[in-house]
GROMACS .gro file of C-alpha atoms in nm:
model
  283
    1MET     CA    1  -5.839   5.765   9.207
    2SER     CA    2  -5.567   5.724   9.446
    3GLU     CA    3  -5.188   5.687   9.338
    4GLY     CA    4  -5.225   5.281   9.421
    5ASP     CA    5  -5.468   5.260   9.166
    6GLU     CA    6  -5.307   5.471   8.888
    7GLU     CA    7  -4.993   5.289   8.947
    8SER     CA    8  -5.209   4.939   8.875
    9PHE     CA    9  -5.369   5.067   8.590
   10LYS     CA   10  -5.048   5.188   8.400
   11ALA     CA   11  -4.886   4.859   8.513
   12VAL     CA   12  -5.181   4.639   8.332
   13ASP     CA   13  -5.193   4.903   8.026
   14LEU     CA   14  -4.804   4.840   7.999
   15GLU     CA   15  -4.823   4.469   7.992
   16GLN     CA   16  -5.099   4.473   7.728
   17GLN     CA   17  -4.878   4.716   7.524
   18ALA     CA   18  -4.607   4.453   7.549
   19GLN     CA   19  -4.817   4.161   7.449
   20LYS     CA   20  -4.982   4.339   7.146
   21SER     CA   21  -4.636   4.489   7.007
   22PRO     CA   22  -4.436   4.281   6.732
   23LYS     CA   23  -4.113   4.098   6.829
   24PRO     CA   24  -3.828   4.271   6.675
   25GLU     CA   25  -3.665   4.147   6.359
   26SER     CA   26  -3.372   4.013   6.507
   27ASP     CA   27  -3.560   3.769   6.695
   28ILE     CA   28  -3.743   3.636   6.397
   29GLN     CA   29  -3.580   3.331   6.296
   30PRO     CA   30  -3.551   3.243   5.877
   31PRO     CA   31  -3.696   2.937   5.776
   32GLN     CA   32  -3.428   2.675   5.774
   33SER     CA   33  -3.324   2.529   5.455
   34PRO     CA   34  -3.315   2.160   5.427
   35SER     CA   35  -2.993   1.986   5.501
   36GLU     CA   36  -2.725   1.891   5.279
   37THR     CA   37  -2.817   1.519   5.339
   38ASP     CA   38  -3.150   1.584   5.236
   39LYS     CA   39  -3.055   1.718   4.891
   40PRO     CA   40  -3.038   1.491   4.590
   41SER     CA   41  -2.666   1.350   4.519
   42THR     CA   42  -2.538   1.417   4.199
   43PRO     CA   43  -2.233   1.210   4.071
   44SER     CA   44  -1.891   1.377   4.054
   45THR     CA   45  -1.724   1.454   3.732
   46GLU     CA   46  -1.457   1.165   3.810
   47ALA     CA   47  -1.734   0.907   3.874
   48ARG     CA   48  -1.878   1.014   3.526
   49GLU     CA   49  -1.557   0.990   3.335
   50ASP     CA   50  -1.462   0.658   3.509
   51THR     CA   51  -1.812   0.506   3.410
   52SER     CA   52  -1.755   0.638   3.074
   53THR     CA   53  -1.406   0.490   3.053
   54ARG     CA   54  -1.558   0.147   3.169
   55ASN     CA   55  -1.826   0.163   2.922
   56SER     CA   56  -1.591   0.246   2.656
   57VAL     CA   57  -1.344  -0.060   2.717
   58ALA     CA   58  -1.607  -0.271   2.734
   59LYS     CA   59  -1.764  -0.184   2.400
   60ALA     CA   60  -1.403  -0.207   2.264
   61LYS     CA   61  -1.364  -0.544   2.402
   62TRP     CA   62  -1.687  -0.666   2.240
   63MET     CA   63  -1.612  -0.488   1.900
   64SER     CA   64  -1.272  -0.680   1.916
   65THR     CA   65  -1.445  -1.008   2.023
   66VAL     CA   66  -1.675  -0.971   1.707
   67GLU     CA   67  -1.394  -0.896   1.469
   68GLN     CA   68  -1.225  -1.212   1.607
   69PHE     CA   69  -1.498  -1.410   1.523
   70LYS     CA   70  -1.534  -1.298   1.171
   71MET     CA   71  -1.170  -1.343   1.136
   72LYS     CA   72  -1.183  -1.717   1.239
   73ARG     CA   73  -1.431  -1.795   0.956
   74PHE     CA   74  -1.151  -1.727   0.696
   75PHE     CA   75  -1.000  -2.077   0.577
   76VAL     CA   76  -0.668  -1.897   0.491
   77LEU     CA   77  -0.621  -1.837   0.886
   78ARG     CA   78  -0.657  -2.208   0.955
   79PRO     CA   79  -0.330  -2.352   1.100
   80GLY     CA   80  -0.089  -2.448   0.830
   81THR     CA   81  -0.314  -2.374   0.537
   82LEU     CA   82  -0.150  -2.055   0.378
   83ASP     CA   83   0.182  -2.193   0.419
   84GLN     CA   84   0.068  -2.514   0.228
   85ALA     CA   85  -0.094  -2.312  -0.035
   86ILE     CA   86   0.240  -2.086  -0.082
   87GLU     CA   87   0.457  -2.401  -0.111
   88GLU     CA   88   0.231  -2.551  -0.374
   89LEU     CA   89   0.218  -2.227  -0.576
   90LYS     CA   90   0.572  -2.238  -0.565
   91ALA     CA   91   0.603  -2.556  -0.693
   92LEU     CA   92   0.368  -2.473  -0.985
   93ALA     CA   93   0.612  -2.180  -1.126
   94ASP     CA   94   0.783  -2.275  -1.416
   95PRO     CA   95   1.180  -2.207  -1.355
   96SER     CA   96   1.240  -2.177  -1.729
   97GLU     CA   97   0.954  -1.912  -1.812
   98ASP     CA   98   0.872  -1.752  -1.462
   99GLY     CA   99   1.228  -1.759  -1.297
  100ALA     CA  100   1.280  -1.775  -0.918
  101VAL     CA  101   1.006  -1.668  -0.708
  102GLN     CA  102   1.064  -1.331  -0.544
  103SER     CA  103   0.782  -1.255  -0.316
  104VAL     CA  104   0.433  -1.383  -0.238
  105TRP     CA  105   0.137  -1.169  -0.147
  106LEU     CA  106  -0.222  -1.217  -0.024
  107MET     CA  107  -0.463  -0.961  -0.196
  108ALA     CA  108  -0.815  -0.887  -0.286
  109GLU     CA  109  -0.856  -0.856  -0.631
  110ILE     CA  110  -1.139  -0.595  -0.769
  111ASP     CA  111  -1.272  -0.667  -1.127
  112HIS     CA  112  -1.449  -0.397  -1.322
  113TRP     CA  113  -1.792  -0.446  -1.145
  114ASN     CA  114  -1.654  -0.385  -0.790
  115ASN     CA  115  -1.648  -0.766  -0.710
  116GLU     CA  116  -1.393  -0.867  -0.448
  117LYS     CA  117  -1.213  -1.230  -0.501
  118GLU     CA  118  -0.938  -1.362  -0.277
  119ARG     CA  119  -0.614  -1.410  -0.465
  120LEU     CA  120  -0.242  -1.519  -0.399
  121VAL     CA  121   0.003  -1.324  -0.618
  122LEU     CA  122   0.347  -1.434  -0.695
  123ILE     CA  123   0.621  -1.194  -0.815
  124THR     CA  124   0.894  -1.364  -1.014
  125GLU     CA  125   1.183  -1.287  -1.228
  126ASN     CA  126   1.001  -1.271  -1.542
  127THR     CA  127   0.619  -1.301  -1.468
  128LEU     CA  128   0.343  -1.157  -1.202
  129LEU     CA  129   0.119  -1.492  -1.117
  130ILE     CA  130  -0.244  -1.411  -1.005
  131CYS     CA  131  -0.345  -1.732  -0.851
  132LYS     CA  132  -0.704  -1.835  -0.769
  133TYR     CA  133  -0.635  -2.052  -0.456
  134ASP     CA  134  -0.923  -2.277  -0.302
  135PHE     CA  135  -0.831  -2.291   0.089
  136VAL     CA  136  -1.120  -2.522   0.142
  137MET     CA  137  -0.996  -2.808  -0.111
  138LEU     CA  138  -0.665  -2.668  -0.102
  139ASN     CA  139  -0.565  -2.678  -0.465
  140CYS     CA  140  -0.508  -2.396  -0.698
  141GLU     CA  141  -0.812  -2.337  -0.956
  142GLN     CA  142  -0.661  -2.101  -1.207
  143ILE     CA  143  -0.326  -1.900  -1.270
  144GLN     CA  144  -0.297  -1.589  -1.472
  145ARG     CA  145   0.057  -1.507  -1.602
  146ILE     CA  146   0.132  -1.155  -1.694
  147PRO     CA  147   0.496  -1.095  -1.825
  148LEU     CA  148   0.682  -0.819  -1.613
  149ASN     CA  149   0.811  -0.652  -1.939
  150PHE     CA  150   0.454  -0.592  -2.067
  151ILE     CA  151   0.370  -0.392  -1.761
  152ASP     CA  152   0.376  -0.033  -1.875
  153ARG     CA  153   0.195   0.149  -1.579
  154ILE     CA  154   0.128   0.083  -1.230
  155CYS     CA  155  -0.126   0.338  -1.030
  156HIS     CA  156  -0.186   0.369  -0.672
  157GLY     CA  157  -0.476   0.555  -0.487
  158THR     CA  158  -0.832   0.555  -0.328
  159PHE     CA  159  -1.099   0.407  -0.516
  160CYS     CA  160  -1.359   0.621  -0.684
  161PHE     CA  161  -1.657   0.555  -0.926
  162PRO     CA  162  -1.854   0.759  -1.193
  163GLN     CA  163  -2.035   1.098  -1.069
  164ARG     CA  164  -2.396   0.873  -1.095
  165SER     CA  165  -2.272   0.573  -0.953
  166LEU     CA  166  -2.462   0.410  -0.618
  167LEU     CA  167  -2.149   0.247  -0.525
  168THR     CA  168  -1.884   0.333  -0.287
  169ARG     CA  169  -1.553   0.174  -0.151
  170GLU     CA  170  -1.308   0.289   0.102
  171GLY     CA  171  -0.935   0.270   0.128
  172LYS     CA  172  -0.646   0.251  -0.123
  173GLY     CA  173  -0.555  -0.001  -0.406
  174VAL     CA  174  -0.310  -0.058  -0.678
  175ARG     CA  175  -0.379  -0.101  -1.050
  176VAL     CA  176  -0.145  -0.280  -1.292
  177PHE     CA  177  -0.171  -0.204  -1.673
  178TRP     CA  178   0.001  -0.426  -1.951
  179ASP     CA  179  -0.137  -0.274  -2.240
  180LYS     CA  180  -0.237   0.093  -2.272
  181LEU     CA  181  -0.315   0.074  -2.664
  182ARG     CA  182  -0.608  -0.166  -2.590
  183GLU     CA  183  -0.920  -0.047  -2.420
  184PRO     CA  184  -1.197  -0.268  -2.285
  185SER     CA  185  -1.482  -0.298  -2.527
  186PHE     CA  186  -1.862  -0.204  -2.484
  187THR     CA  187  -1.986  -0.548  -2.434
  188SER     CA  188  -1.685  -0.624  -2.190
  189ARG     CA  189  -1.728  -0.318  -1.991
  190TRP     CA  190  -2.120  -0.431  -1.944
  191ASN     CA  191  -2.048  -0.805  -1.877
  192PRO     CA  192  -1.984  -0.888  -1.500
  193PHE     CA  193  -1.811  -1.230  -1.627
  194SER     CA  194  -1.557  -1.023  -1.883
  195VAL     CA  195  -1.174  -1.106  -1.837
  196ASP     CA  196  -1.026  -0.974  -2.099
  197TYR     CA  197  -0.968  -0.620  -1.943
  198PRO     CA  198  -0.585  -0.506  -1.985
  199PHE     CA  199  -0.548  -0.429  -1.645
  200THR     CA  200  -0.609  -0.575  -1.280
  201THR     CA  201  -0.683  -0.423  -0.962
  202PHE     CA  202  -0.580  -0.519  -0.619
  203ALA     CA  203  -0.701  -0.392  -0.228
  204TYR     CA  204  -0.634  -0.517   0.114
  205HIS     CA  205  -0.712  -0.828   0.220
  206PRO     CA  206  -0.956  -0.839   0.508
  207VAL     CA  207  -0.730  -1.042   0.749
  208ARG     CA  208  -0.446  -0.812   0.731
  209SER     CA  209  -0.480  -0.701   1.077
  210ALA     CA  210  -0.499  -1.037   1.217
  211ASN     CA  211  -0.121  -1.086   1.306
  212GLU     CA  212   0.202  -0.958   1.217
  213GLN     CA  213   0.294  -1.220   0.921
  214LEU     CA  214  -0.027  -1.162   0.758
  215GLY     CA  215  -0.001  -0.766   0.802
  216HIS     CA  216   0.344  -0.812   0.579
  217LEU     CA  217   0.154  -1.051   0.341
  218CYS     CA  218  -0.106  -0.802   0.263
  219GLU     CA  219   0.077  -0.485   0.279
  220ILE     CA  220  -0.007  -0.323  -0.105
  221ASN     CA  221   0.253  -0.054  -0.065
  222ASN     CA  222   0.564  -0.291  -0.049
  223PHE     CA  223   0.361  -0.497  -0.328
  224ARG     CA  224   0.375  -0.191  -0.538
  225GLU     CA  225   0.721  -0.119  -0.447
  226GLN     CA  226   0.862  -0.467  -0.501
  227LEU     CA  227   0.644  -0.521  -0.861
  228THR     CA  228   0.771  -0.167  -0.984
  229LEU     CA  229   1.153  -0.306  -0.921
  230ALA     CA  230   1.078  -0.633  -1.066
  231ALA     CA  231   0.892  -0.489  -1.384
  232GLN     CA  232   1.194  -0.229  -1.448
  233LYS     CA  233   1.429  -0.499  -1.411
  234ALA     CA  234   1.244  -0.719  -1.685
  235HIS     CA  235   1.199  -0.429  -1.884
  236SER     CA  236   1.578  -0.354  -1.910
  237LYS     CA  237   1.640  -0.735  -1.945
  238LYS     CA  238   1.397  -0.788  -2.190
  239PRO     CA  239   1.251  -0.506  -2.364
  240VAL     CA  240   0.946  -0.546  -2.572
  241PRO     CA  241   0.977  -0.412  -2.945
  242GLY     CA  242   0.725  -0.132  -3.002
  243LYS     CA  243   0.699  -0.051  -2.659
  244ALA     CA  244   0.844   0.218  -2.430
  245ASN     CA  245   1.071   0.054  -2.180
  246GLY     CA  246   1.000   0.131  -1.827
  247VAL     CA  247   0.754   0.144  -1.585
  248LEU     CA  248   0.533   0.469  -1.541
  249GLU     CA  249   0.404   0.523  -1.179
  250LEU     CA  250   0.107   0.723  -1.098
  251ASN     CA  251  -0.063   0.842  -0.767
  252GLN     CA  252  -0.412   0.910  -0.871
  253PRO     CA  253  -0.765   0.807  -0.772
  254ILE     CA  254  -0.829   0.434  -0.934
  255LEU     CA  255  -1.179   0.449  -1.125
  256ILE     CA  256  -1.428   0.157  -1.130
  257GLU     CA  257  -1.640   0.209  -1.385
  258ALA     CA  258  -1.968   0.067  -1.201
  259TYR     CA  259  -2.313   0.216  -1.164
  260VAL     CA  260  -2.560   0.011  -0.965
  261GLY     CA  261  -2.384  -0.330  -0.900
  262LEU     CA  262  -2.645  -0.490  -0.702
  263MET     CA  263  -2.449  -0.835  -0.727
  264SER     CA  264  -2.127  -0.680  -0.588
  265VAL     CA  265  -2.318  -0.516  -0.317
  266ILE     CA  266  -2.450  -0.865  -0.189
  267GLY     CA  267  -2.134  -1.055  -0.285
  268ASN     CA  268  -1.923  -0.815  -0.124
  269GLN     CA  269  -2.127  -0.780   0.210
  270ASN     CA  270  -2.136  -1.170   0.225
  271LYS     CA  271  -1.767  -1.220   0.135
  272LEU     CA  272  -1.871  -1.447  -0.140
  273GLY     CA  273  -1.544  -1.415  -0.306
  274TYR     CA  274  -1.342  -1.519  -0.007
  275CYS     CA  275  -1.303  -1.915   0.129
  276LEU     CA  276  -1.513  -1.860   0.398
  277ALA     CA  277  -1.692  -2.130   0.683
  278ARG     CA  278  -2.051  -2.051   0.622
  279GLY     CA  279  -2.235  -2.272   0.866
  280SER     CA  280  -2.188  -2.637   0.780
  281VAL     CA  281  -2.093  -2.513   0.435
  282GLY     CA  282  -1.742  -2.389   0.293
  283PHE     CA  283  -1.765  -2.177   0.002
   0.00000   0.00000   0.00000
């Protein structure tokens, strides 16, 4: 073999080896990852917070609208109705027996079966007047007079029920006693229409948050303080023979001895004890 043939043979052999040999790792490019624009977009934290805030604001507006609609159903909120009722009740107070009217309050009275009833309460110099007023027909249907010098205890606190009771009631109230020596009879406890109890219980009226004026008229703590002062003055002015002079003020749970009370559950949920607009019929 000549030298020229060897050179050509070696050149061909080197070219074949170069074709068969793998490329170096540095020349191999890794697979490209999808671009950032191709990735699914996720909302930022600020966007989520902004959406949550808008949802909460919308929910609060909706709840406020619902509450305003419910409030408008109370006849006591009709313009001029409450002022007219107060003037009429002040005129019904007997100056010789009751004395001058000191304050007027809008309350919810709770009976021994946990039934709520709308009441206007007047504190005078000598008596506590609990008035059942019809805000639909604008007339007073009933007045209960309690001499202030007969009041011996005023309890305030949260409501509670017996251990096996199925009823519940939230919030705080005030209970006024005027004959601690007399206990309710067995028939009175189980009679839902009994009115011979020697105490009465008050709670907040549902419209107390409607405006500032009603907030003052329904404030039960101010009512308790003024009633205590008025009763103490009545005791010192006209003491009752055989009774301890003075008022005992207690901060303790207010017990309502009701166990099932299906009537009170239905009545309180539908506000049957209030003068309310019920479609085309007012109760």
